[in-house]
Structures are given as structure tokens and as C-alpha cells.
Short mmCIF file of C-alpha atoms and ligand atoms in Angstrom, two decimals:
data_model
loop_
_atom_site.label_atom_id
_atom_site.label_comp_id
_atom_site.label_asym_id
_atom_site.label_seq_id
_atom_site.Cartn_x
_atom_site.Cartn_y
_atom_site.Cartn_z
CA UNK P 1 0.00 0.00 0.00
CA UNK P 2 1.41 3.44 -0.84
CA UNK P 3 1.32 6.45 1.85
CA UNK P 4 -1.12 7.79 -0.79
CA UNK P 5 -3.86 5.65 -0.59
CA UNK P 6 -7.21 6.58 1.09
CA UNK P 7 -7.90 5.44 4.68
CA UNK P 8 -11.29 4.61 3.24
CA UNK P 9 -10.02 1.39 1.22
CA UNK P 10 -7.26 0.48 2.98
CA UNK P 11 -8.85 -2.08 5.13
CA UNK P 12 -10.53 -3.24 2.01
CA UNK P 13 -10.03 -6.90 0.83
CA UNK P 14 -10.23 -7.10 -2.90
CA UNK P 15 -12.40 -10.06 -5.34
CA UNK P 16 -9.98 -12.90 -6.34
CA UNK P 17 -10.97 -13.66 -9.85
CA UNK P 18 -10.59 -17.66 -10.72
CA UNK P 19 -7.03 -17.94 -12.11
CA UNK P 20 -6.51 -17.33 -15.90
CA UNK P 21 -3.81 -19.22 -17.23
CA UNK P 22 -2.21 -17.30 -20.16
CA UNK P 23 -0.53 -20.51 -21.81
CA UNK P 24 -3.83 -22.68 -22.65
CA UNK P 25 -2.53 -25.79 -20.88
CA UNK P 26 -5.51 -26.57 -18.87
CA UNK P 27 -8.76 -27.73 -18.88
CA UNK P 28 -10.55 -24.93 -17.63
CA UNK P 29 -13.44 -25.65 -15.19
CA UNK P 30 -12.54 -22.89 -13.24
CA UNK P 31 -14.90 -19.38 -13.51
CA UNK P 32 -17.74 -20.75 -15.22
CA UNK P 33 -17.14 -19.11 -19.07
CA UNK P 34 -18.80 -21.44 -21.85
CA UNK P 35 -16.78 -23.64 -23.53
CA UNK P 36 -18.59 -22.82 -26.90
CA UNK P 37 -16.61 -19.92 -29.10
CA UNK P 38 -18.16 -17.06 -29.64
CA UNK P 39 -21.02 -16.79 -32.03
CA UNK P 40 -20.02 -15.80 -35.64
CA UNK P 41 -22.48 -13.43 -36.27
CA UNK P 42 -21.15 -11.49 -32.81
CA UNK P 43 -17.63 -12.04 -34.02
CA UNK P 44 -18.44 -10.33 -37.44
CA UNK P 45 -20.37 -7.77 -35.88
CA UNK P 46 -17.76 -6.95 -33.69
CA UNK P 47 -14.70 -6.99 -36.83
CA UNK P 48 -17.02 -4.56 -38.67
CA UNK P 49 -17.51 -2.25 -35.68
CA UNK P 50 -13.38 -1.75 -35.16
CA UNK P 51 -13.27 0.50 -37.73
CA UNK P 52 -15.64 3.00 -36.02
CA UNK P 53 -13.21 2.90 -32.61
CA UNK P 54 -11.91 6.27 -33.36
CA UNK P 55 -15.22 7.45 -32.34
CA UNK P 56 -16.40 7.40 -28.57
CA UNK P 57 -19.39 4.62 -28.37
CA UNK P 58 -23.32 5.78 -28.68
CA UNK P 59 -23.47 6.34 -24.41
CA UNK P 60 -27.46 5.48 -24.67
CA UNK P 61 -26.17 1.96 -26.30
CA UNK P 62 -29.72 2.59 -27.48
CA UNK P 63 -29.89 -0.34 -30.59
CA UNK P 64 -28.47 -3.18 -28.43
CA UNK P 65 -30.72 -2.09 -25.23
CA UNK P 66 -34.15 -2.08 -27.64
CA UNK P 67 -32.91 -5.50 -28.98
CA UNK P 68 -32.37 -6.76 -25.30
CA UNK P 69 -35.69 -5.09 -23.82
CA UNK P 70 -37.48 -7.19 -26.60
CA UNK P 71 -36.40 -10.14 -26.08
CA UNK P 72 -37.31 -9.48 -21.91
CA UNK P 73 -40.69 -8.63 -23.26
CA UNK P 74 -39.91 -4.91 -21.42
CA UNK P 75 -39.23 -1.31 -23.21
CA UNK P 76 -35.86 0.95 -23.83
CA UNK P 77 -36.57 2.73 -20.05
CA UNK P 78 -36.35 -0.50 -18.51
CA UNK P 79 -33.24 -1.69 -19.22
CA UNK P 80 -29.54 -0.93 -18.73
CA UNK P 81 -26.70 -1.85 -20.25
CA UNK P 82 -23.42 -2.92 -18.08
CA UNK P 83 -19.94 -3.70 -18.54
CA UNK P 84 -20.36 -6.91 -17.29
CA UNK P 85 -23.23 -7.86 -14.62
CA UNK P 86 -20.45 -6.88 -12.11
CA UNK P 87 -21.47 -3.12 -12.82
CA UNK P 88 -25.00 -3.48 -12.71
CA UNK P 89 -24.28 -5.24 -9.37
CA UNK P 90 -21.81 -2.52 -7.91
CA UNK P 91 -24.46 0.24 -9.27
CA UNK P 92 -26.69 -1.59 -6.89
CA UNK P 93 -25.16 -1.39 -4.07
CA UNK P 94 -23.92 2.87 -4.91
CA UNK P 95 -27.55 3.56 -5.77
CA UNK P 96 -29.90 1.35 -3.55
CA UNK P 97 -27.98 0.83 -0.38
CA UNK P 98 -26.34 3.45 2.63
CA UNK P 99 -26.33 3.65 6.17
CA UNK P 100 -30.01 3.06 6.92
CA UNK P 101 -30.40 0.40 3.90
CA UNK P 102 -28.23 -1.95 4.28
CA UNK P 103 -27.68 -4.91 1.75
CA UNK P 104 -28.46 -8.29 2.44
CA UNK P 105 -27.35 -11.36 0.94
CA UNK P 106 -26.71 -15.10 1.59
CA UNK P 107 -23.48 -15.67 3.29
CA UNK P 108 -22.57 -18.31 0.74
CA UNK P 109 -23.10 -16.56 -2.24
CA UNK P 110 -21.37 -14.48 -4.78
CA UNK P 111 -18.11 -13.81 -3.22
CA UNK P 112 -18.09 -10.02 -4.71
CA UNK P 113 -21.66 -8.59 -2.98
CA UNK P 114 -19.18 -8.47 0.29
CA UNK P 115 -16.72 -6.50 -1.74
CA UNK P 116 -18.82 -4.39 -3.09
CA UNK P 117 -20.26 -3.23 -0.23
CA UNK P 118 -17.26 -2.52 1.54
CA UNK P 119 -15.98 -0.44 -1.76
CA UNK P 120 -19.14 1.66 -0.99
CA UNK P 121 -18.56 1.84 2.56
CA UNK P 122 -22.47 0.50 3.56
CA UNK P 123 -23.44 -1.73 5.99
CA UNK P 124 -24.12 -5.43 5.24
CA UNK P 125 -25.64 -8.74 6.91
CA UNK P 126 -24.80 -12.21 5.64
CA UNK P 127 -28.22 -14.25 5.97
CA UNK P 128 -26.92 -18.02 6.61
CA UNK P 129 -27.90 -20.55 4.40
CA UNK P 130 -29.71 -23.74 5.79
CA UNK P 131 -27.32 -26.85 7.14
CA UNK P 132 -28.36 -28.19 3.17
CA UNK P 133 -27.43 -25.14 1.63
CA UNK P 134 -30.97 -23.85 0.53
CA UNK P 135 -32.46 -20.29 1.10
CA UNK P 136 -34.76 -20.53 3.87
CA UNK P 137 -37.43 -17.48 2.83
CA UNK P 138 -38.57 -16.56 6.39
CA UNK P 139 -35.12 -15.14 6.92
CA UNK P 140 -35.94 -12.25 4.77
CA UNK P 141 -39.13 -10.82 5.82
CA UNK P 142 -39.58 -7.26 6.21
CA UNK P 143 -35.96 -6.04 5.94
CA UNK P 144 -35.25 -2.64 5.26
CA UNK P 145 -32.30 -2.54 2.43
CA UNK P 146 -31.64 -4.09 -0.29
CA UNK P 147 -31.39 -7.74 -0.77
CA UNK P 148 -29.17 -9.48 -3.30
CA UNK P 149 -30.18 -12.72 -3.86
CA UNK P 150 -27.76 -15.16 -7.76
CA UNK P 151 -30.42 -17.33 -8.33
CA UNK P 152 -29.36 -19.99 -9.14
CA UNK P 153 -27.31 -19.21 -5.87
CA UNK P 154 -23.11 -19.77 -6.87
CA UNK P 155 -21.25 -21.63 -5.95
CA UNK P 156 -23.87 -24.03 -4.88
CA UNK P 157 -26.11 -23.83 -8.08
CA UNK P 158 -29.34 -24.63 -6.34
CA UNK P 159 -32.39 -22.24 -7.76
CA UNK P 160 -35.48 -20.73 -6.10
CA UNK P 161 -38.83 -21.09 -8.13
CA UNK P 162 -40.59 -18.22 -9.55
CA UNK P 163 -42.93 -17.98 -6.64
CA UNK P 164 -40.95 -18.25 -4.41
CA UNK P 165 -38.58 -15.22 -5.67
CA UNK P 166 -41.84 -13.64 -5.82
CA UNK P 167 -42.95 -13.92 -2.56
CA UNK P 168 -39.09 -13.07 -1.81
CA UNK P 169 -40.27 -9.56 -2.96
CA UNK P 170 -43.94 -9.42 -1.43
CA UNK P 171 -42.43 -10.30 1.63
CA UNK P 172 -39.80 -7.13 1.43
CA UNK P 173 -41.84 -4.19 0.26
CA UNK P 174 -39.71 -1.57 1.73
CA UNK P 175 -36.49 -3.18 -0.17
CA UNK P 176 -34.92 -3.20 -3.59
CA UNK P 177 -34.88 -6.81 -4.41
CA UNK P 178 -31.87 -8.16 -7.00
CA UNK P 179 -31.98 -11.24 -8.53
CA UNK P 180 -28.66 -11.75 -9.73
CA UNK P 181 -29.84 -14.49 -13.01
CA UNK P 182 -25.66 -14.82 -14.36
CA UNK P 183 -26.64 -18.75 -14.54
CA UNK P 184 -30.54 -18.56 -15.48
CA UNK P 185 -30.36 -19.91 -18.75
CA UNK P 186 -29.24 -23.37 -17.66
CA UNK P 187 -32.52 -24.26 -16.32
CA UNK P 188 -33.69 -21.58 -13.63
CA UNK P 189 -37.17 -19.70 -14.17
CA UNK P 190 -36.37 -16.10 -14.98
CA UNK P 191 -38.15 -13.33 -12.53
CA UNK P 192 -38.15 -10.55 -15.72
CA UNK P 193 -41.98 -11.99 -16.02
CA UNK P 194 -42.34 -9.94 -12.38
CA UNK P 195 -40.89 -6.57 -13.81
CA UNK P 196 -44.18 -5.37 -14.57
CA UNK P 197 -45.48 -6.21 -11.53
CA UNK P 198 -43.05 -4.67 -8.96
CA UNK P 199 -41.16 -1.10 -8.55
CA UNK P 200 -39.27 -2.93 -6.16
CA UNK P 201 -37.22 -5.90 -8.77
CA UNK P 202 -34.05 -5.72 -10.18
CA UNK P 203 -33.01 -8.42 -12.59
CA UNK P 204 -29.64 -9.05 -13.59
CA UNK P 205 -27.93 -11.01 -16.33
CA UNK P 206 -24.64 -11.41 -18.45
CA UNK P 207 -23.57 -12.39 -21.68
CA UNK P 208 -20.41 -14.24 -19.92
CA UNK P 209 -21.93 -17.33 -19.38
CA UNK P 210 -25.02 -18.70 -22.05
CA UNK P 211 -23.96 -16.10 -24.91
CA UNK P 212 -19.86 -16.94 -24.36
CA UNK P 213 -18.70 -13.53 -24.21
CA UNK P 214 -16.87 -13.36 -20.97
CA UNK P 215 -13.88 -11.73 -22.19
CA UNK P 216 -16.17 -9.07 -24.33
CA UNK P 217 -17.27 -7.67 -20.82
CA UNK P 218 -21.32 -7.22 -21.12
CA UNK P 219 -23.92 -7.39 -18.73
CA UNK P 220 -27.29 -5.72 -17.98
CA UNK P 221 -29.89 -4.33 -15.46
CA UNK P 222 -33.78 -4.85 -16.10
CA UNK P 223 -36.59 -3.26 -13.76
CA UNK P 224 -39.13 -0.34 -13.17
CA UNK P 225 -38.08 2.46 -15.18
CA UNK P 226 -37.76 4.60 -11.82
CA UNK P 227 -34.82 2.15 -10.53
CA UNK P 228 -33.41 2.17 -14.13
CA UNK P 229 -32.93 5.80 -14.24
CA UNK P 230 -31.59 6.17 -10.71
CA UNK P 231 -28.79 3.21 -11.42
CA UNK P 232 -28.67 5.65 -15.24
CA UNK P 233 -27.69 8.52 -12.46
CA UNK P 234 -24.91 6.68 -11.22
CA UNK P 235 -23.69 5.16 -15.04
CA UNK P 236 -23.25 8.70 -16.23
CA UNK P 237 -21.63 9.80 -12.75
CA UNK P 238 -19.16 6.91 -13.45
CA UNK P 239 -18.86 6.04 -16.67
CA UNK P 240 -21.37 6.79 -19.66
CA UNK P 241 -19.31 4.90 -21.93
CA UNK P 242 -19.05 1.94 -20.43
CA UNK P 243 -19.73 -0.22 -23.39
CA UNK P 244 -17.27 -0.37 -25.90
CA UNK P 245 -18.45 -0.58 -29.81
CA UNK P 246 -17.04 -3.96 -30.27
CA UNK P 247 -18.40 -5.51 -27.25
CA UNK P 248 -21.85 -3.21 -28.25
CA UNK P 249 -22.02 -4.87 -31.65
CA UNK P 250 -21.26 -8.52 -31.00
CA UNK P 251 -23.84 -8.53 -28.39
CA UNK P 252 -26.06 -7.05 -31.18
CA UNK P 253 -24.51 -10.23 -33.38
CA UNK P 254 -25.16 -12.62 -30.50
CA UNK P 255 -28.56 -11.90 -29.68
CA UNK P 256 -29.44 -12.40 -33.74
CA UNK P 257 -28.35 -15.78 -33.46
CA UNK P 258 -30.88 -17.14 -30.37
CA UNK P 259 -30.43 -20.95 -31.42
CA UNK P 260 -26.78 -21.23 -31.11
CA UNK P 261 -27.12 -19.75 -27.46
CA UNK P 262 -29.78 -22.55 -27.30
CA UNK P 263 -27.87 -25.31 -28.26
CA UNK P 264 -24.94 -24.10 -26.75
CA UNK P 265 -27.46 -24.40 -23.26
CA UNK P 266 -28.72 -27.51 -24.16
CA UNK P 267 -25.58 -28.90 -24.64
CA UNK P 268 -24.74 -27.90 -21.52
CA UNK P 269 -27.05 -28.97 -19.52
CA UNK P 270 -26.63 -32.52 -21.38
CA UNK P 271 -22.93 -32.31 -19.96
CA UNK P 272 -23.88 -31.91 -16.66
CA UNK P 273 -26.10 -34.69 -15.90
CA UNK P 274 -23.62 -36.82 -17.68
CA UNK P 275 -21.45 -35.23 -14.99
CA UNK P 276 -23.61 -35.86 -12.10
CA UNK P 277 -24.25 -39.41 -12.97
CA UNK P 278 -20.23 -40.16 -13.23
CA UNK P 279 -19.42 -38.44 -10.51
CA UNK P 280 -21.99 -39.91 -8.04
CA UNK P 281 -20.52 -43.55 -8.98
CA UNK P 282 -16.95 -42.27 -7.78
CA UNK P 283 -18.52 -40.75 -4.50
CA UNK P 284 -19.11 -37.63 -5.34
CA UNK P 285 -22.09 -35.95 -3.49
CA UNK P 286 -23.91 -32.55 -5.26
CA UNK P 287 -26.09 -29.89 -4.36
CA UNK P 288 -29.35 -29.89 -7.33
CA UNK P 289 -27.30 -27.49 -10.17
CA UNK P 290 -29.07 -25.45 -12.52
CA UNK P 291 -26.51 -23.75 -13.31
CA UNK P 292 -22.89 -24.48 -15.56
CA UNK P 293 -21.26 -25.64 -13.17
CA UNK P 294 -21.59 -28.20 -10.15
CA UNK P 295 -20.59 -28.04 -6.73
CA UNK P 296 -19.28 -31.55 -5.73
CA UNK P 297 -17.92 -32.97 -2.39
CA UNK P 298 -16.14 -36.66 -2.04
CA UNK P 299 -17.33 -39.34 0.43
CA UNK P 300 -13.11 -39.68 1.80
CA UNK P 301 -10.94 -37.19 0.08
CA UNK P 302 -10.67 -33.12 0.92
CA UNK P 303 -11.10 -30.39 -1.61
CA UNK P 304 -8.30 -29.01 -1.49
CA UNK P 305 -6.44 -32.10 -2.25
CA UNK P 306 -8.26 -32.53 -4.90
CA UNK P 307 -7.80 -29.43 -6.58
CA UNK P 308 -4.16 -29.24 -6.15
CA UNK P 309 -4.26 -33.21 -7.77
CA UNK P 310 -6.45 -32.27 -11.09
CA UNK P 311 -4.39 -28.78 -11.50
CA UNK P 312 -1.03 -31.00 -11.56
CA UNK P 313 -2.31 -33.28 -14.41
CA UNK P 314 -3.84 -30.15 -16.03
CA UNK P 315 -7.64 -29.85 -14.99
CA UNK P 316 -8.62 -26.42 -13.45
CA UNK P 317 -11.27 -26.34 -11.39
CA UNK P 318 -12.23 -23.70 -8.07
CA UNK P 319 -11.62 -24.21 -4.40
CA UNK P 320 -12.80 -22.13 -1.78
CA UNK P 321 -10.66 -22.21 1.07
CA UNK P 322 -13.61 -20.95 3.48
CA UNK P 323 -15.23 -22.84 6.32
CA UNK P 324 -18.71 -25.13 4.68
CA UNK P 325 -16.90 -25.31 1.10
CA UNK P 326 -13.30 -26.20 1.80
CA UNK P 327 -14.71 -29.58 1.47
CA UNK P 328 -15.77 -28.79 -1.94
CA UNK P 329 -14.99 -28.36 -5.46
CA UNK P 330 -17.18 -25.93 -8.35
CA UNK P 331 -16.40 -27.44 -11.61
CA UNK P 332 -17.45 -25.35 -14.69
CA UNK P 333 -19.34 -27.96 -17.15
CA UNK P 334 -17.27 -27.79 -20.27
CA UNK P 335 -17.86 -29.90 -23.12
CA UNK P 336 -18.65 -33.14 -22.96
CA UNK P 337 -15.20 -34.46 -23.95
CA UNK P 338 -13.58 -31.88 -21.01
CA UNK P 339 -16.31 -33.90 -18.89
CA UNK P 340 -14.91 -36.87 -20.02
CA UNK P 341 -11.30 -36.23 -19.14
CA UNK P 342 -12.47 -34.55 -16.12
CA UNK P 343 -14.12 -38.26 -15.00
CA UNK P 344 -11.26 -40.44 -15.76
CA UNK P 345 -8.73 -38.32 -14.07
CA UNK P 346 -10.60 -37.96 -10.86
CA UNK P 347 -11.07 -41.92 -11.35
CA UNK P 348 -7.38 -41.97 -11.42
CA UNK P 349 -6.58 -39.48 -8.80
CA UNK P 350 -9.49 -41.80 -6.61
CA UNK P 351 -7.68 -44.95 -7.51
CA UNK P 352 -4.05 -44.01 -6.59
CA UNK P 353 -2.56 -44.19 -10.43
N1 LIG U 1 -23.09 -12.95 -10.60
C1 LIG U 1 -22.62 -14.17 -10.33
C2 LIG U 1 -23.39 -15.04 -9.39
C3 LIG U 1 -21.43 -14.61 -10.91
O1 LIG U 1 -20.93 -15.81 -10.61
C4 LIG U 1 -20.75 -13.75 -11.81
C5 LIG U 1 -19.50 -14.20 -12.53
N2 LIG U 1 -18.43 -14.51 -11.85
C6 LIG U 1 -21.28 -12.48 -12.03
C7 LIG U 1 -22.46 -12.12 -11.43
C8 LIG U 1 -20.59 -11.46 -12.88
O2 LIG U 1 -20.38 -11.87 -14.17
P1 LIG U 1 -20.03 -10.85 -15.32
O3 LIG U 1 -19.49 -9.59 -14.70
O4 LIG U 1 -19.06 -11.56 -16.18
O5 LIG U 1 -21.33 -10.57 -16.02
#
């Protein structure tokens, strides 16, 4: 730390990002990206787009928000587009949450709501999750704040129903409700249906995981057009060009080609219960994932263990070292040759070869 730095961060403890590996060696089951390039259509989009980046990017990102406000059955006022969902979510907590509303979230959950919170200096409350590692709704009745709830819930991957997200938010009148929906399109009900319904939703999504533009940085906020323009407020107090015109276009590109993001899902989601079966015959216990990854624990051997074990014969996957997960590994669901390789070396690991 320099002499120079504020006394209001210094106590802060920064996000650790899932490692990145520049050299390619690995499997990477690690942070959840897809393992599907991206689409061509964004990828063309995009190459056509580089030769307008001697201009600043349209600050309104007005095409790509109509094209995403369509396809969430909402309109232009509704919507706002993020540099990844991480900005939507630290927008959150600058515009809905201070000393009187605090934010309130599952203490496992999303490792950066913490972070952000202590970046913006308000208070928060980590609601436990049950011994099984479900939400238990009558621990967030009434609360005064805002409550930030990834469903599905990461790193576990187990999803709340529509209802019962929506009595999340009948029950909470008085807060801002976010559902953070990064993994939704592996098999979780979205809440944008409740939009309409509520001044008190936010919804949240990414093109990182389903549309396979992690590195393109692109995210978005959905919700009464009151909470959109306060969270606008704090975009154009930050950053009002937050989305670059490459990133802009290819999600433009993506979103014209729906049925490879479909397949790419259902592929997925084929992957993982090939997963889940496998794994369960070599002792493996999981929490119900909906999401595209799986949280697995063995009958006899530790996390940690093996983690350090698959990274050493080239298999990436994320450890917590944290008291309830230690015991645990998330595994991204790649394709279903990764899967493959990802069986028979845990086999191996298992067998002592
Ligand atoms: N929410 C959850 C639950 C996540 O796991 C992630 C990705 N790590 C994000 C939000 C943010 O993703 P991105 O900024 O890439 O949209």
C-alpha cells in the first residue's frame, strides 16, 4: 500500500478472480465461461464495428438495449446496459444501499456482494444458508435494504422457483430486491416476467456465461423504469461509456443468433447430468445445479487435495478455502469431452494411479 492511498479502502479486501492461465494448458473448469466460441455473427459484428473505434461509443447503447428489452418482453426505459453484470451489481449497491439500507445477501453466495459493499462503505448482513445449503425465505421478511439474492445461488447452483422469488419480494416491500440471473439460462425460471409487476425488482444477467462472451465484458440491469434511471444517475456519474463498440455490436450479433445460445445451453445442460451421474458412482455428493457448473464434495478425500491433484495433471477447477466449502470443489461444465477427461482423471486421482 502506498502512503497515498485513502484510509477509506485500505482495510478493504479485494475479489480474487478464478485464475486465468495465459498458456492454454488446462482444462478450464474454473470461472464458469462457456466452452462454446463465440457466435459468428457477434464475431463479425464486432470486426465490422473496429473501424468505427476512433469514435467514442453511442453512451445510450440505445440499438443493443431495444434489442435486449425485446427479447425481456420490457421497453428501452427498462433496461440498462453494463460492462459486465459486475457493474449493474456494484451500481446496486452505490444507488440502492447506505447507512439506513443496508444490503443483504446469503453468506454463501457471490463472493463479490461483500466487496462491493465494503468499496461503498455501507453496511451489510450475511443471511446463513440452511445446514443443506438452501435459502430458507422466512429469513428475509420485512428487511429494510436491499437484498441481493444469484439465483441460481453460486457456488452451490441450487435455484429458487418463480414464486418463491416472488414472494421473496412481497415479503420485502420496503427493499430493492436483485436477482442476480448470471446462470438462469441453464434451467432456472427467470423473474423478468415480475418486472411489470413490482417497482421494487431488479433483474440481472450477463452475456459471460449462455452467450460466451466473458472476455467481451457485457452485462445488464432490467426493472421499473424509476430504478433504471436512478442506477442511469450513477452510469453517467461513473462512466457513460461503459460499453465499448465492439463488445456493443457482437452482443447485437449474438442476440441475432438465439439458437446457437440454445444449443450451446442444451448442450450444456446434457454435460452436466452426464457429470452428475459419473461423478456420483466415484462418490461424489452434489447440491441440485441449474446452473454451468456443479458443486461436488467426495465421500473420503478433501477439496483441497483434490484441486491441487487435477491442476497438476492439467484440470482447473475452483476451491474455496472458506469454512462449509473447503470440502468442496465448483467445476465449470465444459464440453462433454472436457467432462470426459475430467471423469477419468478424478477416477485416477481416486484410484491411486
Ligand atoms: N453474478 C454471479 C453469481 C457470478 O458468478 C458472476 C461471474 N463470476 C457475475 C455475477 C458477474 O459476471 P459478469 O461480470 O461476467 O457478467
Amino acid at each position: 500500500m502506498s502512503r497515498f492511498f485513502s484510509e477509506k479502502y485500505s482495510a478493504l479486501t479485494p475479489y480474487t478472480p478464478g485464475e486465468q492461465p495465459q498458456d492454454m494448458k488446462y482444462i478450464k473448469l474454473n470461472t464458469n465461461e462457456s466452452p462454446y466460441p463465440p457466435s459468428s455473427k457477434a464475431l463479425s459484428r464486432a470486426s465490422e464495428a473496429s473501424a468505427r473505434m476512433h469514435l467514442y461509443p453511442d453512451p445510450e447503447c440505445r440499438t443493443l438495449t431495444e434489442k435486449i428489452a425485446e427479447l425481456c418482453g420490457l421497453s428501452f426505459p427498462q433496461v440498462l446496459v453494463t460492462n459486465g453484470s459486475d457493474e449493474i451489481l456494484n451500481f446496486a449497491f452505490m444507488a440502492f444501499c447506505d447507512e439506513k439500507h443496508p444490503a443483504y445477501f446469503p453468506d454463501i453466495s457471490y463472493g463479490f456482494y461483500s466487496v462491493f459493499a465494503e468499496l461503498n462503505g455501507v453496511p451489510y448482513k450475511e443471511i446463513p444458508l440452511c445446514e443443506d445449503f438452501t435459502i430458507n425465505l422466512d429469513d428475509y421478511k420485512n428487511l429494510e435494504g436491499t437484498i441481493f439474492v444469484a439465483n441460481p445461488n453460486a457456488p452451490t447452483g441450487i435455484a429458487l422457483t418463480l414464486s418463491e422469488i416472488e414472494k421473496l419480494i412481497l415479503q420485502n416491500p420496503k427493499s430493492v430486491v436483485v436477482i442476480d440471473e448470471a446462470y438462469v439460462d441453464f434451467g432456472t425460471e427467470s423473474a423478468l416476467s415480475l418486472i411489470d409487476k413490482y417497482d421494487n425488482l431488479l433483474v440481472t444477467q450477463t452475456f459471460s456465461k449462455s452467450r460466451s462472451m466473458a472476455g467481451a465484458r457485457l452485462g445488464f440491469g432490467a426493472g421499473n423504469r424509476e430504478l433504471i434511471q436512478d442506477l442511469n444517475t450513477i452510469k453517467y456519474s461513473t462512466n457513460p461509456y461503459n460499453i465499448n463498440t465492439m463488445t456493443m455490436a457482437a452482443g447485437i450479433g449474438v442476440l441475432e443468433d438465439a439458437e446457437y445460445t440454445e444449443k450451446n445451453c442444451k448442450a450444456v445442460m446434457k454435460a452436466r447430468g452426464y457429470t452428475v451421474k459419473e461423478l456420483s458412482k466415484l462418490g461424489f455428493s452434489m447440491t441440485d445445479s441449474k446452473a454451468n457448473f456443479i458443486f461436488a464434495k467426495h465421500s473420503s478425500v478433501g477439496g483441497e487435495k483434490l484441486y491441487r491433484e487435477l491442476k497438476s495433471r492439467g484440470i482447473l477447477v475452483r476451491h474455496f478455502n472458506k469454512p462449509r466449502l473447503c470440502e468442496h470443489l465448483r467445476i465449470t461444465i465444459g464440453t462433454e469431452e472436457q467432462m470426459q477427461a475430467l471423469v477419468n482423471t478424478l477416477s485416477d486421482i481416486l484410484e491411486g494411479r
